[in-house]
Coordinates of N, CA, C and O in Angstrom, one line a residue:
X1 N -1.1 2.4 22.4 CA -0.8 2.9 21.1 C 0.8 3.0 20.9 O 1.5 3.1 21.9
X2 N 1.4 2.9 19.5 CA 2.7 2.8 19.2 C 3.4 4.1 19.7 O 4.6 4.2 20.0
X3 N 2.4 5.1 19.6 CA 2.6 6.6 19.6 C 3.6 6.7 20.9 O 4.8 7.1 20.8
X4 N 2.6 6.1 22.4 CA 2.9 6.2 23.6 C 2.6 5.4 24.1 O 1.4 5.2 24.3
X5 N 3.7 4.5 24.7 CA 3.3 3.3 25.2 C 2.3 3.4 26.4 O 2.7 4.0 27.4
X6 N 0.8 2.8 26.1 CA -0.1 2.9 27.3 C -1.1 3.9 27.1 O -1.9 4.0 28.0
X7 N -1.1 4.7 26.2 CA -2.0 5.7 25.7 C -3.2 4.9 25.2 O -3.0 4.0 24.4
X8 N -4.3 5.2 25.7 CA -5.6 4.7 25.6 C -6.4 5.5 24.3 O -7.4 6.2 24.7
X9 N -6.1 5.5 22.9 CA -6.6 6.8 22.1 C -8.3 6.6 22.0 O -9.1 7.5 21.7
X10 N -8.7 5.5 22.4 CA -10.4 5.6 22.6 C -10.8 6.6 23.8 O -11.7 7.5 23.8
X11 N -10.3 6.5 24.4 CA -10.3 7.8 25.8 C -10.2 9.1 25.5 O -10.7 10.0 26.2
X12 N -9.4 9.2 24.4 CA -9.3 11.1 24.3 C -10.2 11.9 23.5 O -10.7 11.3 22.5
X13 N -10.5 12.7 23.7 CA -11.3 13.9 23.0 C -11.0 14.3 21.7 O -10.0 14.5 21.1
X14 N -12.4 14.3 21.1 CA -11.7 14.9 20.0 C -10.8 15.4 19.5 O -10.1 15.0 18.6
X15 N -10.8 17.1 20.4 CA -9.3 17.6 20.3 C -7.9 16.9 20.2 O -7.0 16.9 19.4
X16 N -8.0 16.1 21.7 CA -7.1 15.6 22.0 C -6.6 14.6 20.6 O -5.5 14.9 20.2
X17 N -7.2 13.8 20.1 CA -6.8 13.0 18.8 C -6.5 13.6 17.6 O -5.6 13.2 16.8
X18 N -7.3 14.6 17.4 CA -6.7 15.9 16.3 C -5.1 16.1 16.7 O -4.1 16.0 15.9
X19 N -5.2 16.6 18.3 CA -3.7 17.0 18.3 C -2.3 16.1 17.7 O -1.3 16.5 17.1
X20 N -2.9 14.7 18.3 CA -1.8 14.0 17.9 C -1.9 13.2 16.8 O -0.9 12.5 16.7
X21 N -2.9 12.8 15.8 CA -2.9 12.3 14.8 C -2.3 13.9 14.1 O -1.6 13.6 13.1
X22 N -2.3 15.0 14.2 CA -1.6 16.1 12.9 C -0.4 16.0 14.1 O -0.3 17.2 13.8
X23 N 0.6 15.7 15.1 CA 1.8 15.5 15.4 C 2.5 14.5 14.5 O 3.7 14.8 14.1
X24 N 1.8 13.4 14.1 CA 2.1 12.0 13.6 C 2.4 12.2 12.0 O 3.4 11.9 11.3
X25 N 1.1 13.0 11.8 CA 1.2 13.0 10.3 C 2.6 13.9 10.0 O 3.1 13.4 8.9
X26 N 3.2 14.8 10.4 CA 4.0 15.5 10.3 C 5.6 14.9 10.5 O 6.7 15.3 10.1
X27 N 5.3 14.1 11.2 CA 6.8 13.3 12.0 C 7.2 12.3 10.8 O 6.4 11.5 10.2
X28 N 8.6 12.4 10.4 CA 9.2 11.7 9.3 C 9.0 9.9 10.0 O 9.2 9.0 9.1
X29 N 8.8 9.7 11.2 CA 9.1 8.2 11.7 C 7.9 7.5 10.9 O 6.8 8.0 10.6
X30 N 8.3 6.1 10.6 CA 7.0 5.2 10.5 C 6.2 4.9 11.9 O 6.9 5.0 13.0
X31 N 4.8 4.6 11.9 CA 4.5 4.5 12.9 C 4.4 3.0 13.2 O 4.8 2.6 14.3
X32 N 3.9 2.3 12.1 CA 4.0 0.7 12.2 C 5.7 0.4 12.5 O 6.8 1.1 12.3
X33 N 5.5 -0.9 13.1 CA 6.9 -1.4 13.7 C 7.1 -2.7 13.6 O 6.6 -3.4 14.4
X34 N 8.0 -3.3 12.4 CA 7.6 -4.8 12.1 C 8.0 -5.4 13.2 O 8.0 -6.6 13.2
X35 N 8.5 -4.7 14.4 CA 8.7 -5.7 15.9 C 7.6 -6.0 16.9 O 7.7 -6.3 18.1
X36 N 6.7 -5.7 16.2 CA 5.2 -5.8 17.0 C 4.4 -6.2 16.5 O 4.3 -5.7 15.4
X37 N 3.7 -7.1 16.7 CA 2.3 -7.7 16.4 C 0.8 -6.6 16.6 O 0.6 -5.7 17.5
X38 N -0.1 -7.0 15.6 CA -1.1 -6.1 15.7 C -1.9 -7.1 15.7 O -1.6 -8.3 16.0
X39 N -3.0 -6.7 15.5 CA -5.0 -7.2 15.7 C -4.9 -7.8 14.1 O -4.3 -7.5 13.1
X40 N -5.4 -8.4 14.3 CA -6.2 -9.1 13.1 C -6.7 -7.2 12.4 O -5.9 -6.5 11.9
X41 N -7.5 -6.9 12.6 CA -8.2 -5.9 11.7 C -7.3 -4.8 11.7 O -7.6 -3.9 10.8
X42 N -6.3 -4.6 12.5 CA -5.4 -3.3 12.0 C -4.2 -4.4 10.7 O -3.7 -3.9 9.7
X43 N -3.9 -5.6 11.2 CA -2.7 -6.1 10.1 C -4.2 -6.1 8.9 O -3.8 -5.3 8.0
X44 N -5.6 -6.5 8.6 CA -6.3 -6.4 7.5 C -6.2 -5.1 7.2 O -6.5 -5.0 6.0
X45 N -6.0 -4.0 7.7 CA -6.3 -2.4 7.3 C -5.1 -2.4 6.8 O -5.3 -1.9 5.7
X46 N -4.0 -2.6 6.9 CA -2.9 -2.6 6.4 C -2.4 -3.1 5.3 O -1.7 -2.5 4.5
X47 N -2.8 -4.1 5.3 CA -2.4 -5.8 4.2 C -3.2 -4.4 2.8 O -2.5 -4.1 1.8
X48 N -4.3 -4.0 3.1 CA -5.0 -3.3 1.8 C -4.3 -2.2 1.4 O -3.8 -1.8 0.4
X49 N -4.3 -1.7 2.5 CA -3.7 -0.3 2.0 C -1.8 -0.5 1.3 O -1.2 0.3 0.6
X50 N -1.4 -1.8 1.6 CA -0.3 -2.2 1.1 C -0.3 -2.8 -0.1 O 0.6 -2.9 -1.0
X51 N -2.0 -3.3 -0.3 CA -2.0 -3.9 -2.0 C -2.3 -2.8 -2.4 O -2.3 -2.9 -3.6
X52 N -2.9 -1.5 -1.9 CA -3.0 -0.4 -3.1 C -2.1 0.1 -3.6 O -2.2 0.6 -4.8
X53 N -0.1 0.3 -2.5 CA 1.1 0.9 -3.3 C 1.3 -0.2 -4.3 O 1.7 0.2 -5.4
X54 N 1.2 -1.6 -4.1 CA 1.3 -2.4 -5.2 C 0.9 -2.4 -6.7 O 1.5 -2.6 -7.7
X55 N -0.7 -2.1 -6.1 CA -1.0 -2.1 -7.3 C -0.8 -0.7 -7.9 O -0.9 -0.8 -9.1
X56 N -0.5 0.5 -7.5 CA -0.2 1.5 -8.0 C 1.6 1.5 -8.7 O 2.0 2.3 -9.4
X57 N 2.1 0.5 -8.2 CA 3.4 0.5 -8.3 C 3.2 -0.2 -9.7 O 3.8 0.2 -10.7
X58 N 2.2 -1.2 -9.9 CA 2.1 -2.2 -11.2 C 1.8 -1.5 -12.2 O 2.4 -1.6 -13.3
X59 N 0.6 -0.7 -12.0 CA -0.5 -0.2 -13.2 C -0.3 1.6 -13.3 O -0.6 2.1 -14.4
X60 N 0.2 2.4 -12.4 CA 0.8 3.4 -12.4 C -0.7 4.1 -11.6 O -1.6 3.5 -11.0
X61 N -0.3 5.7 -11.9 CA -1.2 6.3 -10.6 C -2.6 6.1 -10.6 O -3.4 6.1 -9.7
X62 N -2.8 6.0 -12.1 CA -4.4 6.0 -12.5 C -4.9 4.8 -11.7 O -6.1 4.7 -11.5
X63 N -4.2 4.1 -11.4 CA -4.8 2.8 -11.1 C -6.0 2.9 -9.6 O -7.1 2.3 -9.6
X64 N -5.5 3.9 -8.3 CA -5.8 3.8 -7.5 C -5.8 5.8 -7.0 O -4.8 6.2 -6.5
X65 N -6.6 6.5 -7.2 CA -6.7 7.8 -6.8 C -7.5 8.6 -5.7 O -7.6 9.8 -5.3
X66 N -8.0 7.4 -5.4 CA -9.3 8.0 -3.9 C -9.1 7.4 -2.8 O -8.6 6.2 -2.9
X67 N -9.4 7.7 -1.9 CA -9.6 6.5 -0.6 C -10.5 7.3 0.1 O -10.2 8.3 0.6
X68 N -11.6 6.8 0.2 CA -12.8 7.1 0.7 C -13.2 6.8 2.2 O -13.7 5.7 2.3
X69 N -13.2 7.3 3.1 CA -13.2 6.9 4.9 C -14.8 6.8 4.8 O -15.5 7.8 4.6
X70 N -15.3 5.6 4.9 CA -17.1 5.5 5.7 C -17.4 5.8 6.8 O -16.4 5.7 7.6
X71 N -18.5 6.3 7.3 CA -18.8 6.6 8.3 C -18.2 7.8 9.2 O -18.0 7.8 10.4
X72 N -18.0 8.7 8.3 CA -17.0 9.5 8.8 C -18.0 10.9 9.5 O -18.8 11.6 8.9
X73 N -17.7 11.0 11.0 CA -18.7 12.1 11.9 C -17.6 13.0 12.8 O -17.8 13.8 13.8
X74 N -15.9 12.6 11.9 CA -15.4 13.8 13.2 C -13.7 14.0 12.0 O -13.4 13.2 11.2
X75 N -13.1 15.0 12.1 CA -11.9 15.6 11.2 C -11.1 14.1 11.7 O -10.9 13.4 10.7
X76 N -10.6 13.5 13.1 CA -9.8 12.1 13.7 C -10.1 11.4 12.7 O -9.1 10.7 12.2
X77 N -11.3 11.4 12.1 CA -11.6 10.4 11.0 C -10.7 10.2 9.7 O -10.1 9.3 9.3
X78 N -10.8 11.6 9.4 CA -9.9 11.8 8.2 C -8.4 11.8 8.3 O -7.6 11.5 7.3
X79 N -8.1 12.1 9.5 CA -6.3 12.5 9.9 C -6.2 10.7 10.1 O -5.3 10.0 9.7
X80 N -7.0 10.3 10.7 CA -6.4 8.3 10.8 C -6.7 7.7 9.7 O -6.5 6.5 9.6
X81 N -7.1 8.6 8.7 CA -7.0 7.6 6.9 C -5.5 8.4 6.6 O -4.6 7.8 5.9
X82 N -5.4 9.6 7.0 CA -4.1 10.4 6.3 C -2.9 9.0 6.8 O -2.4 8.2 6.1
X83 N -2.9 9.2 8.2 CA -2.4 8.4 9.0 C -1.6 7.1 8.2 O -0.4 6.8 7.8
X84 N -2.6 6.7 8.2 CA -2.4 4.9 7.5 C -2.0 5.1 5.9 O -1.3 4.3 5.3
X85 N -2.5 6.1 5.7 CA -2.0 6.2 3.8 C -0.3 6.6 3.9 O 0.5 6.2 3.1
X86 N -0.2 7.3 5.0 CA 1.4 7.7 5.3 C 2.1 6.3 5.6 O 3.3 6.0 5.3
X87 N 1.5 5.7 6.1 CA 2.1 4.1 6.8 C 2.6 3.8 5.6 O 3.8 3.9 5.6
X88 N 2.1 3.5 4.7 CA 2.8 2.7 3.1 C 3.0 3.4 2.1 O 3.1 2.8 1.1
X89 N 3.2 4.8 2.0 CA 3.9 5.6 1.4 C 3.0 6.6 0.7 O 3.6 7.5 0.0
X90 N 1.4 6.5 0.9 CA 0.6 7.9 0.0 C 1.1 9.1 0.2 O 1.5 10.0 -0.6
X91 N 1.0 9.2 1.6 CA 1.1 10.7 2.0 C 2.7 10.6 3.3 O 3.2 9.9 4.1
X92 N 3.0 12.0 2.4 CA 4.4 12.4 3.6 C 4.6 13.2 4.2 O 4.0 14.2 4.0
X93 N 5.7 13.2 5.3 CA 5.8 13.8 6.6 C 5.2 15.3 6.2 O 4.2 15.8 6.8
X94 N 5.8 16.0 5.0 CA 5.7 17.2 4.5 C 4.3 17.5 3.8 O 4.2 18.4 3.0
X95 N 3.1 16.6 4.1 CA 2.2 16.7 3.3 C 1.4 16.2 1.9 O 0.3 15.8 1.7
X96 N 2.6 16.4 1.2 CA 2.0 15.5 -0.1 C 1.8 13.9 -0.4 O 2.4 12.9 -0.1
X97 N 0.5 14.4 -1.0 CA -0.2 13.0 -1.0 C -0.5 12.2 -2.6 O -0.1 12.8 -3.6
X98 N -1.0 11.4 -2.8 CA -0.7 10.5 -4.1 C -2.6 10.4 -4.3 O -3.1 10.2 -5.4
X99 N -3.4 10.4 -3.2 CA -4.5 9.7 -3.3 C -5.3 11.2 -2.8 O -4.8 12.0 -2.1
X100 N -6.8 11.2 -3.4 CA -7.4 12.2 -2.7 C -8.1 11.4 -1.5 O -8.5 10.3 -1.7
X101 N -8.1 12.1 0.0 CA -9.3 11.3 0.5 C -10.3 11.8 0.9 O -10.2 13.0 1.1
X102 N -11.5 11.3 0.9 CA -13.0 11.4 0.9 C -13.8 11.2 2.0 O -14.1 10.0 2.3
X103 N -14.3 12.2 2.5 CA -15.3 11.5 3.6 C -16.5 10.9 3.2 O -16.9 11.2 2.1
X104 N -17.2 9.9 3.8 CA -18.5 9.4 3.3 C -19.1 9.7 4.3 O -18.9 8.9 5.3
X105 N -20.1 10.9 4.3 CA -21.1 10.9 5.2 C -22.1 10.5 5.1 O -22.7 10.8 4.0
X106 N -22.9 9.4 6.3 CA -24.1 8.6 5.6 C -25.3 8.4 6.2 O -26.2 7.7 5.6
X107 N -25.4 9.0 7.7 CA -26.8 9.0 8.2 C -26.8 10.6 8.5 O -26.0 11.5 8.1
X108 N -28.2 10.8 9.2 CA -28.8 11.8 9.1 C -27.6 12.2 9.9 O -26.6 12.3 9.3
X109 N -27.7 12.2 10.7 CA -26.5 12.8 11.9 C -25.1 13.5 11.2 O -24.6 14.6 11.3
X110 N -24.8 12.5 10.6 CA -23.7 12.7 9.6 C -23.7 14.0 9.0 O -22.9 14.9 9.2
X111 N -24.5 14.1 8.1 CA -25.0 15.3 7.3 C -25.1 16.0 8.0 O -24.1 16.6 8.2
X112 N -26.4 16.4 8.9 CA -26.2 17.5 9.6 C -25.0 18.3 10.2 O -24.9 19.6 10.2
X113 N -23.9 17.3 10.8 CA -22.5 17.9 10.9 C -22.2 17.6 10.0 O -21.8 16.5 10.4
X114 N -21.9 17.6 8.8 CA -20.7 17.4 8.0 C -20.3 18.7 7.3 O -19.4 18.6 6.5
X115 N -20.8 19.9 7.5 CA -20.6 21.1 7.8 C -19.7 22.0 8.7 O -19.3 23.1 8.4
X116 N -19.5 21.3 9.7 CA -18.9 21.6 10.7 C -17.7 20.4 10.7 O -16.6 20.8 11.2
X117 N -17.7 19.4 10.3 CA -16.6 18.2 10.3 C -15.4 19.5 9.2 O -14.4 20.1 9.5
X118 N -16.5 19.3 7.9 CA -15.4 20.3 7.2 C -15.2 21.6 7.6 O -14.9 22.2 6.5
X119 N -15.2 22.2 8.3 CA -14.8 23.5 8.7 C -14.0 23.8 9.3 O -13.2 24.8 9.2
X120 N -14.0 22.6 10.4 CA -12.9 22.2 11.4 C -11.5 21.5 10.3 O -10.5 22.2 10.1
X121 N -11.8 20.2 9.7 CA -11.0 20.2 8.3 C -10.1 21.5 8.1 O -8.9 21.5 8.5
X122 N -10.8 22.8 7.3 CA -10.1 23.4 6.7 C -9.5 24.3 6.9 O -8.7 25.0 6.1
X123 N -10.2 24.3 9.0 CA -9.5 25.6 9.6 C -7.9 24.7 10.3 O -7.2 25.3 11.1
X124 N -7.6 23.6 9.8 CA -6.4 23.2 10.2 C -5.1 23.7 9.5 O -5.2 24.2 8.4
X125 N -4.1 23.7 10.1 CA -2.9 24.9 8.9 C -2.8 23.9 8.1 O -2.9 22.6 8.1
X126 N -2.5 24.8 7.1 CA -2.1 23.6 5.6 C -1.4 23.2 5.4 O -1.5 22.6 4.3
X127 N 0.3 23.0 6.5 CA 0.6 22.1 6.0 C 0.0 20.9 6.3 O 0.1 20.1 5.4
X128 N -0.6 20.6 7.3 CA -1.4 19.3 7.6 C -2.3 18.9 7.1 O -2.5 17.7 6.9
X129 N -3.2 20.0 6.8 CA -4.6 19.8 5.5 C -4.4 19.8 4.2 O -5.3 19.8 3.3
X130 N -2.9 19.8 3.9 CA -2.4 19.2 2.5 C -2.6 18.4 1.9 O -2.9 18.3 0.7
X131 N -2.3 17.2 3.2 CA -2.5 16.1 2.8 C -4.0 15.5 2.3 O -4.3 15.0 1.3
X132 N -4.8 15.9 3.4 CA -6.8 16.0 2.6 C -6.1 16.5 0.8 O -7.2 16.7 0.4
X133 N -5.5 16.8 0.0 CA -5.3 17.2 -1.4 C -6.0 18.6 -1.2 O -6.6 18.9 -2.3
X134 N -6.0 19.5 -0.4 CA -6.1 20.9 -0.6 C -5.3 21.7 -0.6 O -5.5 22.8 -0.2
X135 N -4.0 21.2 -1.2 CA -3.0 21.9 -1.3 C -3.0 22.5 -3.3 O -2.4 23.3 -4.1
X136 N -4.3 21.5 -3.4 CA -4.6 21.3 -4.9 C -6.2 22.6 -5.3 O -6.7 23.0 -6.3
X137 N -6.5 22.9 -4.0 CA -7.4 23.8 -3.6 C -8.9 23.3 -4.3 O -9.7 24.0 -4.9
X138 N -8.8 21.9 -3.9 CA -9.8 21.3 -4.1 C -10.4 20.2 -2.7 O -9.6 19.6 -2.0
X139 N -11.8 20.0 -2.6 CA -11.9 19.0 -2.1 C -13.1 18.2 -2.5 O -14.1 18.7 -3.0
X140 N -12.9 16.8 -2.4 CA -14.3 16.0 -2.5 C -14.7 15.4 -1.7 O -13.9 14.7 -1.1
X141 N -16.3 15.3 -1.3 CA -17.1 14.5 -0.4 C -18.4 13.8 -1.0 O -19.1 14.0 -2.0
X142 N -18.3 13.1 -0.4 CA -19.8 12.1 -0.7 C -21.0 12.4 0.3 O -20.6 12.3 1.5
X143 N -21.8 12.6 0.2 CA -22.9 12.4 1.1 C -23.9 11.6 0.6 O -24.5 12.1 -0.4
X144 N -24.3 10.5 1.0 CA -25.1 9.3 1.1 C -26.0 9.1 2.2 O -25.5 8.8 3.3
X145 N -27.1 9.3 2.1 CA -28.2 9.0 2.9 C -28.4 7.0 2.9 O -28.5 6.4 1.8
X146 N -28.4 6.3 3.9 CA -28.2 4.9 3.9 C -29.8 4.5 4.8 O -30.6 5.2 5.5
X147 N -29.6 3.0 4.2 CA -30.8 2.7 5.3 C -30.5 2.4 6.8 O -29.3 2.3 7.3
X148 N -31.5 2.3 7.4 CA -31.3 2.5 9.2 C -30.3 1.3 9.5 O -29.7 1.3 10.6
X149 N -30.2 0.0 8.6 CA -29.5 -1.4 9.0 C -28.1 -0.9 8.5 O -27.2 -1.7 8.9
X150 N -27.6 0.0 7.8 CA -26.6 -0.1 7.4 C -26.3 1.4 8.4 O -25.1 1.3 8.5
X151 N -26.5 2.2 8.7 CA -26.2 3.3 9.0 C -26.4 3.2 10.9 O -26.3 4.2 11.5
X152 N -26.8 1.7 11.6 CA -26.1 1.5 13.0 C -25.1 1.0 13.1 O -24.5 1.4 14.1
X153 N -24.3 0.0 12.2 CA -23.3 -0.6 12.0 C -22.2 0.6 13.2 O -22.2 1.8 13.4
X154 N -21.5 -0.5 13.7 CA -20.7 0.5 14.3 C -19.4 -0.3 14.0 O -18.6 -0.1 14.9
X155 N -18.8 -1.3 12.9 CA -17.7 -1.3 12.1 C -17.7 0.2 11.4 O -18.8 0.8 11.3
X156 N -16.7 0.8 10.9 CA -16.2 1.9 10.0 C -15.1 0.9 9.2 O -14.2 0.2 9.8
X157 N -15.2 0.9 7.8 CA -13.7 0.2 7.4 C -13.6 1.4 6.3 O -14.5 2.1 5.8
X158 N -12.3 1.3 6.1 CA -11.3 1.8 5.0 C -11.0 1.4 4.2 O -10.0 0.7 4.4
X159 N -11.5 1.4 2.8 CA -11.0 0.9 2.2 C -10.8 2.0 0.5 O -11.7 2.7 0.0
X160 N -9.5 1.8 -0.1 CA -9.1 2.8 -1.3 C -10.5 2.0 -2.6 O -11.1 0.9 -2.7
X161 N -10.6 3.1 -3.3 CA -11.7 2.5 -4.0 C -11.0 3.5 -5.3 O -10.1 4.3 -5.1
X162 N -11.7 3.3 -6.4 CA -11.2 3.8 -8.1 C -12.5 4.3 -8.2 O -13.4 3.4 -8.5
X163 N -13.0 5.8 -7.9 CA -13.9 6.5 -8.3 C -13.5 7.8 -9.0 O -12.4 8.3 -9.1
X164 N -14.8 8.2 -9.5 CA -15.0 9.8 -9.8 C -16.0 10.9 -9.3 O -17.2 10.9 -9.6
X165 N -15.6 11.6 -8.9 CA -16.4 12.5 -7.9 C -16.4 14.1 -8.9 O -16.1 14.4 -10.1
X166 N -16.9 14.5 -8.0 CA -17.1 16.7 -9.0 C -16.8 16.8 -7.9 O -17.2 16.3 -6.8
X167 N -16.0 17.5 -8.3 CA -14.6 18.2 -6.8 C -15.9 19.9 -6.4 O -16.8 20.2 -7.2
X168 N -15.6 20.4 -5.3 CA -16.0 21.4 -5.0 C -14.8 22.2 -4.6 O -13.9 21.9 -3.8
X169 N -14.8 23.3 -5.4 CA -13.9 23.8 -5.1 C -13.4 24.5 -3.9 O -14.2 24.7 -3.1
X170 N -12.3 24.9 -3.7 CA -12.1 25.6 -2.7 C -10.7 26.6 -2.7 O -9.5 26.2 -2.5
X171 N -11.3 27.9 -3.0 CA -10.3 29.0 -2.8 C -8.7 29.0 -2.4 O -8.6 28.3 -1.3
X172 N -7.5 29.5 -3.0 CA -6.0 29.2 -2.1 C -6.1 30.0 -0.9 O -5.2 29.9 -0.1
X173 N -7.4 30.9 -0.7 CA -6.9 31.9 0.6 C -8.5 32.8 0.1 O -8.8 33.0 -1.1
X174 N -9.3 33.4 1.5 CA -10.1 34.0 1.5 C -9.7 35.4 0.2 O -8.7 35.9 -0.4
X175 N -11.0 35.8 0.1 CA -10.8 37.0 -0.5 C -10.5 38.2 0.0 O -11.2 38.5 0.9
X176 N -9.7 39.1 -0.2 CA -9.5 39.9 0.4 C -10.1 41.5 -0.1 O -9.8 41.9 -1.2
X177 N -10.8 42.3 0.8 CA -11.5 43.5 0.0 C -10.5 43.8 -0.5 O -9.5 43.4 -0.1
X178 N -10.6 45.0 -1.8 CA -9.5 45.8 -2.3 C -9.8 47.2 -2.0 O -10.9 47.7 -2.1
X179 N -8.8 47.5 -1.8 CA -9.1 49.0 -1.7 C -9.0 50.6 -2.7 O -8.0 50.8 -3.5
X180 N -9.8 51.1 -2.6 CA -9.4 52.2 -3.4 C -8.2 53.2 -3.4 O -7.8 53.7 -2.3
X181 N -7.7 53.5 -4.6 CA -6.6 54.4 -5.0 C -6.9 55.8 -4.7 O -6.1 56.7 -4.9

């Protein structure tokens, strides 16, 4: 990985990828390096998410407002869409972001955690969980039940999509009892 030369990021733990995808997101450097060559499917992950600042650059914000992660069963999921949306300028070192992003949870498995995906999400500090747009003290998710041919697939792709969702809200800070005078 670009991160560390020789880092195996399929190898690390959960945690372990949490840790350093919220290091990355936070770090003013780009991560892409036009002095290196990539894969076919990371320069295609790219090429799109580069025609979405375009087209957002052409048609203004309305044009492109969601980016939706498929197959999404772990928070790594969500911090490597923050990730790549930071690559071409959605989201910055400091958090703020241009696009909301969305998990799509879509088999049984999925659902079942995706309770616990977001909790982990939310228990991250905020400036990092900013970027998720809960800095806006909102979040949105999809949950989609899929058929069994589409929900073994073990591609996940990314791609920004022009939807509308019903946001579920979410509080700036727990409630706190009040006490009596």
């Amino acid at each position: 990985a670009a991160v560390s030369p020789g880092l195996d990021y399929r190898s690390l733990s959960e945690d372990e990828r949490v840790a350093l995808l919220r290091r990355e997101l936070v770090s003013p450097r780009p991560l892409v390096s036009p002095f290196l060559s990539y894969g076919e499917e990371t320069a295609g992950e790219l090429a799109v998410f580069r025609a979405a600042t375009a087209i957002r650059a052409r048609y203004g914000e309305g044009a492109i407002r969601t980016s939706i992660i498929s197959k999404t069963d772990s928070v790594s999921d969500l911090l490597e869409l923050a990730l790549l949306l930071k690559e071409v300028g959605f989201v910055t070192a400091t958090g703020a972001t241009a696009l909301a992003l969305v998990p799509l949870f879509e088999t049984i498995a999925d659902l079942r955690n995706c309770v616990g995906v977001m909790d982990r999400l939310l228990s991250i500090p905020e400036s990092v969980v900013s970027t998720m747009k809960l800095s806006a003290c909102s979040i949105s998710s999809m949950l989609l039940a899929t058929d069994v041919s589409s929900s073994t697939s073990s591609t996940r792709m990314v791609r920004p999509h022009l939807v509308a969702f019903t946001n579920v809200k979410k509080p700036p800070h727990p409630a706190k009892p009040s006490t009596p005078r």
